[in-house]
Short mmCIF file of C-alpha atoms and ligand atoms in Angstrom, two decimals:
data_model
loop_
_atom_site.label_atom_id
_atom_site.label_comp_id
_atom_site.label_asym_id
_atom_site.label_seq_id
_atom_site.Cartn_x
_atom_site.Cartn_y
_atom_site.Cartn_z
CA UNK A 1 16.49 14.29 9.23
CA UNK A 2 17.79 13.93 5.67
CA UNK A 3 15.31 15.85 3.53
CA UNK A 4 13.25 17.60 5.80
CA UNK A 5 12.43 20.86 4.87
CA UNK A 6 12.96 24.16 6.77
CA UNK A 7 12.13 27.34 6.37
CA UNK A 8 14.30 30.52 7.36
CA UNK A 9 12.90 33.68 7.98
CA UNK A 10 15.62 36.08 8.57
CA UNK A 11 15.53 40.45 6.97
CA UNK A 12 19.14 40.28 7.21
CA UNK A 13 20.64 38.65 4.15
CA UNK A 14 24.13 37.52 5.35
CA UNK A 15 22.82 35.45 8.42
CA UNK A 16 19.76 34.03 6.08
CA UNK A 17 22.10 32.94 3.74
CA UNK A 18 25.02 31.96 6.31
CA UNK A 19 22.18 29.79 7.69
CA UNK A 20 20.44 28.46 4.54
CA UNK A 21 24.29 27.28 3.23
CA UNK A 22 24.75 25.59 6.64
CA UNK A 23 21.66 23.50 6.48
CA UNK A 24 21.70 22.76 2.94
CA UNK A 25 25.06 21.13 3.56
CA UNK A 26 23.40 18.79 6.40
CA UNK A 27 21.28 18.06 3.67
CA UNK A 28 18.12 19.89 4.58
CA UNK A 29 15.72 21.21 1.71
CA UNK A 30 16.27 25.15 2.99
CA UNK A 31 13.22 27.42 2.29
CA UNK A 32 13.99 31.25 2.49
CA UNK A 33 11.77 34.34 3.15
CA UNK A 34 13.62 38.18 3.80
CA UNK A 35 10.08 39.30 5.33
CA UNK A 36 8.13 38.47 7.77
CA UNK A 37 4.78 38.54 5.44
CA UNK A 38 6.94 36.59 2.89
CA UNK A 39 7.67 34.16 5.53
CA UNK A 40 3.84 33.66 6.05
CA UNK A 41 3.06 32.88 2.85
CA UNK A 42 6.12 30.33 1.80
CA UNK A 43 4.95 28.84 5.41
CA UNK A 44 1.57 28.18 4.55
CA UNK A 45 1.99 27.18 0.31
CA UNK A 46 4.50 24.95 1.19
CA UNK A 47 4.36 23.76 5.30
CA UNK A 48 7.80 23.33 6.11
CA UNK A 49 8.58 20.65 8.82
CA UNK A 50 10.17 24.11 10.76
CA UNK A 51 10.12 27.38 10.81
CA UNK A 52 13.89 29.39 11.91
CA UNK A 53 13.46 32.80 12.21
CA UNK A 54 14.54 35.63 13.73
CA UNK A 55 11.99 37.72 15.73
CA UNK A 56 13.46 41.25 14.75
CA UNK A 57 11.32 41.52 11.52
CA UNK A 58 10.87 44.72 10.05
CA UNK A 59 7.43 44.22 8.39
CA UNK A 60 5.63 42.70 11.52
CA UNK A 61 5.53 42.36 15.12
CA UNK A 62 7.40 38.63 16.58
CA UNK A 63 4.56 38.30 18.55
CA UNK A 64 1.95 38.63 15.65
CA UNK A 65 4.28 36.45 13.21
CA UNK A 66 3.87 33.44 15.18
CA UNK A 67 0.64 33.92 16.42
CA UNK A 68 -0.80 34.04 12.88
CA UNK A 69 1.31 30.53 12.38
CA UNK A 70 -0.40 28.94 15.55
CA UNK A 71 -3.84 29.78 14.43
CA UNK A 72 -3.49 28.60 11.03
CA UNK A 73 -4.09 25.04 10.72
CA UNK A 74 -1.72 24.14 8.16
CA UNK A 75 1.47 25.40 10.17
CA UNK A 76 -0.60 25.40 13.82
CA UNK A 77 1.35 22.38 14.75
CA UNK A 78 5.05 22.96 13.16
CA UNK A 79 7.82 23.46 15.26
CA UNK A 80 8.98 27.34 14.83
CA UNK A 81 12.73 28.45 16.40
CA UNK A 82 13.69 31.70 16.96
CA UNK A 83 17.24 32.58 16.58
CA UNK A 84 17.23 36.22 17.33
CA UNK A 85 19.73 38.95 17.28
CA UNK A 86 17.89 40.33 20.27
CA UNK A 87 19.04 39.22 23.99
CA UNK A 88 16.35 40.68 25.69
CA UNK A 89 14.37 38.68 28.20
CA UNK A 90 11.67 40.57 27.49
CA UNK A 91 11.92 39.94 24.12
CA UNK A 92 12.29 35.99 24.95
CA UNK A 93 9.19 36.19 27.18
CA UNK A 94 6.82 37.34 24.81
CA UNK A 95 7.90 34.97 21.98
CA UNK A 96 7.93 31.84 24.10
CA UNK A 97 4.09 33.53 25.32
CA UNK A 98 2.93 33.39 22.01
CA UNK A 99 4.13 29.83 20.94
CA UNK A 100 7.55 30.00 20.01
CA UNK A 101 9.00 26.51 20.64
CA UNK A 102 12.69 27.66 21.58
CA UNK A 103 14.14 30.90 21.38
CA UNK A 104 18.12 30.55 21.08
CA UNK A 105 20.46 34.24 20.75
CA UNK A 106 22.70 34.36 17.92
CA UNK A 107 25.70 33.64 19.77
CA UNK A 108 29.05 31.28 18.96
CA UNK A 109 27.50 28.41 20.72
CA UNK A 110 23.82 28.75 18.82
CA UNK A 111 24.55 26.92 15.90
CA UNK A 112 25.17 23.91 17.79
CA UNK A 113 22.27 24.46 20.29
CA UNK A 114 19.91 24.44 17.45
CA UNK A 115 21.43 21.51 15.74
CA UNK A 116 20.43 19.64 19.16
CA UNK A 117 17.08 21.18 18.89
CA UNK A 118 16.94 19.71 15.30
CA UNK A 119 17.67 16.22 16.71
CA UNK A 120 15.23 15.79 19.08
CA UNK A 121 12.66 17.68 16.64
CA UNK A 122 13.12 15.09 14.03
CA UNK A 123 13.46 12.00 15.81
CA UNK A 124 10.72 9.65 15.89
CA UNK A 125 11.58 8.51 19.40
CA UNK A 126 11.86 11.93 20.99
CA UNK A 127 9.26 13.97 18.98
CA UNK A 128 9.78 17.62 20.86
CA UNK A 129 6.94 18.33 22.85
CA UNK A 130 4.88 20.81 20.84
CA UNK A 131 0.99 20.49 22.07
CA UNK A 132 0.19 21.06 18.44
CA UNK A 133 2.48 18.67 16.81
CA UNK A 134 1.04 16.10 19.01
CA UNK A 135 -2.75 17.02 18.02
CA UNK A 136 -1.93 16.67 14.30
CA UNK A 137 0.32 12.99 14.76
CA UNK A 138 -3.01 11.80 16.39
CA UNK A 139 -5.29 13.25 14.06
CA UNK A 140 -3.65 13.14 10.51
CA UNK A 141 -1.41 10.43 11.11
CA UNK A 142 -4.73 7.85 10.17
CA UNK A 143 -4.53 4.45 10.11
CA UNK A 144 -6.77 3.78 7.26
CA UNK A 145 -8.42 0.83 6.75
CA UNK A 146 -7.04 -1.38 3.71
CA UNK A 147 -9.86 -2.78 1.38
CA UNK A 148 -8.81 -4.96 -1.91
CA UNK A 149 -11.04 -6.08 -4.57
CA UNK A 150 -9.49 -9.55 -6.33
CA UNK A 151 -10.85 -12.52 -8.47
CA UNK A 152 -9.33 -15.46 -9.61
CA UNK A 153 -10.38 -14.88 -13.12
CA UNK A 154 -10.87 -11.73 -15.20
CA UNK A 155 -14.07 -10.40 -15.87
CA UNK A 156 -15.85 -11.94 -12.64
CA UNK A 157 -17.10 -7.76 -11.92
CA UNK A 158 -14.07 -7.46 -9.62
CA UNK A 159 -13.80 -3.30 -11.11
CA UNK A 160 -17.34 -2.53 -11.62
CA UNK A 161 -18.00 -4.06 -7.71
CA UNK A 162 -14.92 -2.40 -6.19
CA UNK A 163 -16.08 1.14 -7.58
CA UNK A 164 -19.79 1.08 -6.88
CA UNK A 165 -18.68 -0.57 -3.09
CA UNK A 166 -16.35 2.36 -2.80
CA UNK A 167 -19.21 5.07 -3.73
CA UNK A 168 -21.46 2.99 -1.08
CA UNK A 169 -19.02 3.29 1.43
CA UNK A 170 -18.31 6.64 1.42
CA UNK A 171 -21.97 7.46 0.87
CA UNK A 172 -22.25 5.83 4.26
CA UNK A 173 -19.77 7.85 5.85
CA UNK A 174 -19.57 11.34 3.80
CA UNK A 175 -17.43 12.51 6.28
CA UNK A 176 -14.80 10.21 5.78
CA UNK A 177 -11.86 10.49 3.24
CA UNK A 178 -12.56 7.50 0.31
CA UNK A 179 -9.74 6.61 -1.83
CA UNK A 180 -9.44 4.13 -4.78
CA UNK A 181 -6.51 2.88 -6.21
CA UNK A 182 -6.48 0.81 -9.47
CA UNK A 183 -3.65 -1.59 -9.43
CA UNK A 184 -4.37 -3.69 -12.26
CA UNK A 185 -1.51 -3.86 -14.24
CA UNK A 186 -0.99 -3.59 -17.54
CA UNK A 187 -4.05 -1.30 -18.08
CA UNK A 188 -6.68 -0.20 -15.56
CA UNK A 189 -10.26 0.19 -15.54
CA UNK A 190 -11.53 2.10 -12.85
CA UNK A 191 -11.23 5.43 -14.57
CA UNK A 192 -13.35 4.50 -17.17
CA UNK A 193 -15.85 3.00 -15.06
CA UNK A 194 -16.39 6.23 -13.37
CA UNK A 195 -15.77 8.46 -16.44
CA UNK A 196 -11.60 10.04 -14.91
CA UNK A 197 -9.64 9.99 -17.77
CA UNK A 198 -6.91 12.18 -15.89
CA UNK A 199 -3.54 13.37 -15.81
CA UNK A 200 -2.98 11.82 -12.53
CA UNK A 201 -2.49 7.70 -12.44
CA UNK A 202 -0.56 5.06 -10.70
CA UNK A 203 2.50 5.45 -13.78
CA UNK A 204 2.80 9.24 -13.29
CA UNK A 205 2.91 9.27 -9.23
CA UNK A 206 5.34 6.61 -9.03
CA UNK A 207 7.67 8.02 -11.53
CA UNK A 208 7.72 11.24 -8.98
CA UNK A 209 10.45 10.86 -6.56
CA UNK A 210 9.01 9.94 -3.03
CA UNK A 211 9.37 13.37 -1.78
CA UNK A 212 6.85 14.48 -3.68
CA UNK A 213 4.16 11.92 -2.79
CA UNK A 214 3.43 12.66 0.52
CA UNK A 215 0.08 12.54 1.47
CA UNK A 216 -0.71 16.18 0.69
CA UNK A 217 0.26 15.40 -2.59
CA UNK A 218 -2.82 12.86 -2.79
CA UNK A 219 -5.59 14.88 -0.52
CA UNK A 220 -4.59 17.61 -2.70
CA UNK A 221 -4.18 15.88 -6.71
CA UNK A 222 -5.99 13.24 -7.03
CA UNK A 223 -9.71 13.63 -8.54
CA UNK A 224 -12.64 13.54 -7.12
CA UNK A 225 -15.04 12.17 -10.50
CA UNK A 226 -18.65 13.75 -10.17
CA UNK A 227 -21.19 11.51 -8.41
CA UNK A 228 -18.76 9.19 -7.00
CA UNK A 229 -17.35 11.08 -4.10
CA UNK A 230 -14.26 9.10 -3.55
CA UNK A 231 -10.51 10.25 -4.33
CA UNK A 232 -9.10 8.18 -7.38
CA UNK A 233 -5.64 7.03 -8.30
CA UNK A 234 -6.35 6.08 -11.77
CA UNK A 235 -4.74 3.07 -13.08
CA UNK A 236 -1.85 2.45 -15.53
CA UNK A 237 -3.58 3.73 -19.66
CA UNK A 238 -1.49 1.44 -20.99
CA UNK A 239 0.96 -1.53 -21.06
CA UNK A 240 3.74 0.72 -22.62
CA UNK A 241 3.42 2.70 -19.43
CA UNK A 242 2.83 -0.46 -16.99
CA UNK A 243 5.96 -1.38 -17.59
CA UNK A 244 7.60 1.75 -16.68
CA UNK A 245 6.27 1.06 -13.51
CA UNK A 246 8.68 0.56 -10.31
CA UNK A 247 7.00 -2.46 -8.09
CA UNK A 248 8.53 -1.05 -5.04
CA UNK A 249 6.83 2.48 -5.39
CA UNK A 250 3.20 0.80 -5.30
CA UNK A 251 3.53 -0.78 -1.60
CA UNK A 252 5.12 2.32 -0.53
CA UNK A 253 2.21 4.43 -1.93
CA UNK A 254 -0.43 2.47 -0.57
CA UNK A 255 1.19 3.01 2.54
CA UNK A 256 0.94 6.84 1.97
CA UNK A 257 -2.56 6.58 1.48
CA UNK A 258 -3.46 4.42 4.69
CA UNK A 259 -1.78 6.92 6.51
CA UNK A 260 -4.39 9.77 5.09
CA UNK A 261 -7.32 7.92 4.31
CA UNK A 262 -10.21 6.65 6.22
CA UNK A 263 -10.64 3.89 3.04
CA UNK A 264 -8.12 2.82 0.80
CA UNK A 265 -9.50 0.67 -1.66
CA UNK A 266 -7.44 -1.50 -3.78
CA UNK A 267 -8.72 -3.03 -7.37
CA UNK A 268 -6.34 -5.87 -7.75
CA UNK A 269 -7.83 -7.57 -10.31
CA UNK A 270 -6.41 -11.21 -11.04
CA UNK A 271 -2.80 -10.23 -10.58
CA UNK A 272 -1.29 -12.50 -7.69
CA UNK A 273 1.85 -10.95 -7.97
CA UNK A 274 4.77 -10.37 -5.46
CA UNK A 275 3.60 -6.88 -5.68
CA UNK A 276 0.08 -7.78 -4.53
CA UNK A 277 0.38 -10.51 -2.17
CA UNK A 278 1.90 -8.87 0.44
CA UNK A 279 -0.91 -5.71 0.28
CA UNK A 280 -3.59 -8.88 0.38
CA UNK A 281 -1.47 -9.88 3.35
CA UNK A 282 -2.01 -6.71 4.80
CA UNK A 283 -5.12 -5.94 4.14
CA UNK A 284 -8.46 -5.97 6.68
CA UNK A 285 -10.90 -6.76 3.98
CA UNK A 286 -10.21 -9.04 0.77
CA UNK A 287 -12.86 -9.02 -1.39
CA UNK A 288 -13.09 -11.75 -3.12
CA UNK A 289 -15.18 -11.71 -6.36
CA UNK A 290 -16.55 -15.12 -7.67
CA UNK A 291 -18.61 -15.17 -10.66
CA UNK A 292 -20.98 -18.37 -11.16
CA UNK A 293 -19.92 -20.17 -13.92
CA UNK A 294 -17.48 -23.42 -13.13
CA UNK A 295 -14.11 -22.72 -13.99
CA UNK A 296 -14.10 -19.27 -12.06
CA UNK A 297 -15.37 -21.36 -9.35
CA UNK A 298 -12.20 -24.04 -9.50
CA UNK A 299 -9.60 -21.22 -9.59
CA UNK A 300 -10.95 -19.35 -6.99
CA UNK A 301 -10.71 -22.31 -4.56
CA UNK A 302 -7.17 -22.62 -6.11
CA UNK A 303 -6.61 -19.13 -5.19
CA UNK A 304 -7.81 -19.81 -1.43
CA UNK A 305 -5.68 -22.83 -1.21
CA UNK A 306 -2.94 -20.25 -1.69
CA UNK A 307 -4.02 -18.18 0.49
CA UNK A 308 -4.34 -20.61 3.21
CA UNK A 309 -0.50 -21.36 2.79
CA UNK A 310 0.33 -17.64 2.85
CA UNK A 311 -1.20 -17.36 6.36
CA UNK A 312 -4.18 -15.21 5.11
CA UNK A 313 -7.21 -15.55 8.01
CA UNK A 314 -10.30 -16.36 6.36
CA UNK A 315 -12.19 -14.19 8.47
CA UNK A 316 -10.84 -11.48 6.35
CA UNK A 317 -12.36 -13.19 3.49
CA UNK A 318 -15.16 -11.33 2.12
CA UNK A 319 -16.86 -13.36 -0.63
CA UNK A 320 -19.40 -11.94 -3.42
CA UNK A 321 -20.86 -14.20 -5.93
CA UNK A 322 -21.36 -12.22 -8.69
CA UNK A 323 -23.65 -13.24 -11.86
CA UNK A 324 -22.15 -11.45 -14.24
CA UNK A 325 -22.66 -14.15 -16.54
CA UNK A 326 -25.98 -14.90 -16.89
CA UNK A 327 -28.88 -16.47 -14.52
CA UNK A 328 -27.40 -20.06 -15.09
CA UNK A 329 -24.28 -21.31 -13.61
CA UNK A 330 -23.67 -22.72 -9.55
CA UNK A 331 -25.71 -21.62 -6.98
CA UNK A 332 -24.55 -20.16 -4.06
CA UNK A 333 -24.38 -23.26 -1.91
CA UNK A 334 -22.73 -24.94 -4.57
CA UNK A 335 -19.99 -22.06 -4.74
CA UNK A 336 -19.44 -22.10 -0.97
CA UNK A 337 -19.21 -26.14 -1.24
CA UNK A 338 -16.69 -25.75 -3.76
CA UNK A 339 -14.35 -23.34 -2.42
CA UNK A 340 -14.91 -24.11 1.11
CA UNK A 341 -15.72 -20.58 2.14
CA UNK A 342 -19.14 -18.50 3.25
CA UNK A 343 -20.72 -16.16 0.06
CA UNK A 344 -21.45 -12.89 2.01
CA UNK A 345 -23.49 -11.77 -0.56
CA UNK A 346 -24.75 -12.50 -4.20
CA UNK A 347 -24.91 -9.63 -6.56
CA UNK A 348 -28.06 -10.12 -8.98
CA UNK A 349 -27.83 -10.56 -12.70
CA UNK A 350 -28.41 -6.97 -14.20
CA UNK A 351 -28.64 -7.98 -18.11
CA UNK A 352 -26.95 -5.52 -20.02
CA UNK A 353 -28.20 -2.58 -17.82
CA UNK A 354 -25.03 -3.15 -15.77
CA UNK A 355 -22.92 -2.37 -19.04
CA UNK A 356 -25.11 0.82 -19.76
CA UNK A 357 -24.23 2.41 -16.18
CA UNK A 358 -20.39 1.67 -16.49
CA UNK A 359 -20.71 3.10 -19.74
CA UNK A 360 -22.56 6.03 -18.90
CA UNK A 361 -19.79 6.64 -16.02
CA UNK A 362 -22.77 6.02 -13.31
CA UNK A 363 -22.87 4.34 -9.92
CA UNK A 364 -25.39 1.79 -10.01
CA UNK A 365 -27.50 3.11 -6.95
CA UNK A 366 -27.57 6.94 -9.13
CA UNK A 367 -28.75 5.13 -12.15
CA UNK A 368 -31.18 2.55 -10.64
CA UNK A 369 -31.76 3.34 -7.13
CA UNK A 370 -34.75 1.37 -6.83
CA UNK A 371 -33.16 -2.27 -7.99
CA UNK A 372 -32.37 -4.73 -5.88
CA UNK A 373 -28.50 -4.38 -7.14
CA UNK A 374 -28.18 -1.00 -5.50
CA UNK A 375 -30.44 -2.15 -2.23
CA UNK A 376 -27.48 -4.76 -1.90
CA UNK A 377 -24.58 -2.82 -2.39
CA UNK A 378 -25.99 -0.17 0.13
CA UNK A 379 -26.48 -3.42 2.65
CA UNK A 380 -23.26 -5.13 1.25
CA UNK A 381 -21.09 -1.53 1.56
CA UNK A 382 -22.13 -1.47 5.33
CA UNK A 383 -21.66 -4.55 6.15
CA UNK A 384 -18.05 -4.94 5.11
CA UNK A 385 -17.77 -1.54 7.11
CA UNK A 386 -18.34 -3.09 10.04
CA UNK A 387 -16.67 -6.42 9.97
CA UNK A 388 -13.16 -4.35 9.03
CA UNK A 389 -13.46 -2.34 12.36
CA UNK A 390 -14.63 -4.99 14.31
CA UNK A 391 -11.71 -7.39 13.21
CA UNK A 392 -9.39 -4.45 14.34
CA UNK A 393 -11.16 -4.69 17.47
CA UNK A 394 -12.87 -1.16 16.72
N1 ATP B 401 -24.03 -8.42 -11.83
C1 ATP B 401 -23.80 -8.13 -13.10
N2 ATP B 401 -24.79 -8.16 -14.01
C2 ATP B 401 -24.57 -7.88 -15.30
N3 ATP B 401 -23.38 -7.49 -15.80
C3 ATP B 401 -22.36 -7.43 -14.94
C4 ATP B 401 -22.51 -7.73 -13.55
N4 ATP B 401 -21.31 -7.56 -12.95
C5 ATP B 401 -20.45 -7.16 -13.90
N5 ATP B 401 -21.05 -7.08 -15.10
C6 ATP B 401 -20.43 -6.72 -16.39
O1 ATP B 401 -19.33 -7.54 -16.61
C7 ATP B 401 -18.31 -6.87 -17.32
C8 ATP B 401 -16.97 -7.02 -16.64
O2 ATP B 401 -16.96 -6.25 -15.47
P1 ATP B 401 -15.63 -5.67 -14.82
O3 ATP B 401 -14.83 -4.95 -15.81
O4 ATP B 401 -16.03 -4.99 -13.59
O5 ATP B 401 -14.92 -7.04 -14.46
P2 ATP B 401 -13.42 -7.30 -14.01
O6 ATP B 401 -13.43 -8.56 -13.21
O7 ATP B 401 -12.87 -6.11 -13.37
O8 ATP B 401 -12.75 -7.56 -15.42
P3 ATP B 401 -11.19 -7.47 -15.83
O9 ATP B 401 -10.66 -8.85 -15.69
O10 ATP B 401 -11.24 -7.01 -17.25
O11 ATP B 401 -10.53 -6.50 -14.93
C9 ATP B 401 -18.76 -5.42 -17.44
O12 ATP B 401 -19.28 -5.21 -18.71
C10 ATP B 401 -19.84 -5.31 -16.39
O13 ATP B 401 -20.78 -4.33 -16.75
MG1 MG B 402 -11.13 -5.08 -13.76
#
């Protein structure tokens, strides 16, 4: 119950305030409105987790106060308490009618009626039984699924892949919500890839305290760059600011974002770290990016090996050999022989034209739509689409 927020609506000062004091002290975040129109608008800037109020407004009717917070989706499903000064049944009837969720008299004994009220509102294992609450746990509670990019050696593609795969997916499914995250510490690439320089990245959100990252604070914040259509969380600019950076905060933000997102897609780079092994434990995809020349080969077997140990199922193992080397190197057979996992795909060799679209910020399907590069991804983007949801049984 610590820090949840509630909002008092109240035109008489000395029981707003009597009541704001008392739940600051049981460390609540306490919102206050002396209106009933002021009350509308703190409700809907900054959705409370519930509403206290007393129906005897002076500006507006009780009945139309909470009807206009039913029918507005972002308070339709928060719990709203009257307190009123008014014993009426009448009075009671109506509000109840029009959606109130309790309606408790000012009285000696209210204070510790709505404290019980509070209790059972805030638990997790008695959530109170508000139809609407209900409707928004099962439809914005998601339970994303968890995508990550990796390579046992830099400069394999790993970025350039896990952005244009991103764009793919969500060009695939424009109705669902696409984020990226760049992880790779100490500087990330993503933003430049797709041309989000920002104010927003993975130093500045996990410097907020967690509080303020809730997944509003993502839907809402985060950029959108042109022509890609996902969400991005930028990377950390530099190493300066990497190492600024709490560990913890990342796995708890990635959580955050698999409870908003459709897609959260993680570039890891090469960092095995104790920050990113337990989000490739978690995740229903790894990508694993292999480029063809012999030594990326060896460590990426090494990296396997590892993974093996870890208890990571290779079915989750999503292989792409990528020639981002050149045309010569091992062939795909070869790779598979060597590592002792199936390539799911090969990604051509695209000369320097690959270079030219990163640097001109494009997705590779905008900027050559009719090479057999963006054909793949399109094919590859599916694909992995449908062996996450089938691996969670979807
Ligand atoms: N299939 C390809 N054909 C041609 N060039 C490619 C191909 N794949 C990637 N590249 C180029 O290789 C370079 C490295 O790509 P990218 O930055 O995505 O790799 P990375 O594995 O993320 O590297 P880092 O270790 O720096 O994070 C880029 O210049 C990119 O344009
Ligand atoms: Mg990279």
């Amino acid at each position: 119950m610590v820090g949840k927020c509630i909002l008092i609506v109240d035109n008489n000062p000395a029981s707003r305030v009597f009541l704001a004091n008392h739940f600051r002290r049981k460390q609540f975040k306490v919102l206050e409105a002396p209106t009933g129109k002021d009350g509308l608008i703190v409700a809907w800037r900054d959705t409370p987790d519930l509403v206290l109020f007393d129906p005897t407004l002076d500006d507006i009717a009780d009945q139309e106060f909470i009807y206009k917070l039913r029918n507005d989706p972002r308070t339709s499903g928060t719990p709203l308490i009257a307190l009123s000064t008014d014993p009426a049944p009448a009075r009671r009837e109506t509000c109840l009618n029009a959606g109130v969720n309790e309606y408790l008299v000012k009285s000696s004994g209210a204070l510790s009626a709505l404290e019980e009220i509070l209790n059972q509102t805030f638990s997790t294992e008695h959530p109170m039984d508000t139809p609407g609450k209900a409707e928004e746990t099962k439809e914005d509670v998601k339970n994303g699924l968890l995508i990550v990019f990796l390579s046992a050696k830099g400069g394999t593609g790993t970025s350039s892949l896990c952005a244009n795969l991103a764009m793919n997916i969500q060009q695939a499914e424009p109705e669902a919500h696409v984020v990226v995250a760049d992880l790779v510490l100490p500087i990330g690439s993503i933003g430049q890839i797709v041309g989000e320089e920002g104010k927003i990245n993975l130093v500045t959100v996990s410097d907020l305290p967690p509080g303020q990252t809730k997944i509003d604070y993502f839907h809402k914040h985060l950029p959108k760059p042109e022509r890609w259509r996902f969400q991005l969380l930028a990377g950390s600019p530099d190493p300066q600011q990497a190492n600024s950076i709490k560990g913890e905060r990342i796995g708890q933000i990635v959580d955050i974002l698999c409870s908003g997102y459709d897609f959260v897609i993680l570039d890891i780079g090469r960092s095995l770290s104790r920050i990113s092994l337990p989000l490739i434990q978690k995740a229903d995809l790894i990508l694993l990016v292999v480029s063809t020349d012999q030594s990326t080969v060896q460590l990426t077997k090494t990296i396997w090996e590892y993974f093996q140990t870890q208890g990571i199922d290779s079915q989750k193992i999503y292989a792409i050999l990528n020639r981002a080397v050149g045309l010569e190197g091992v062939t795909k057979t070869e790779a598979e022989e060597i590592i002792g996992l199936p390539i799911k795909t090969t990604m051509p060799y695209m000369a320097s034209n690959f270079a030219l679209a990163n640097n001109l910020s494009q997705p590779i399907t905008i900027k050559y739509p009719t090479d057999t590069a963006s054909i793949i991804f399109k094919e590859t983007a599916t694909d992995m689409v449908k062996l996450a949801r089938r691996l969670r049984g979807w």
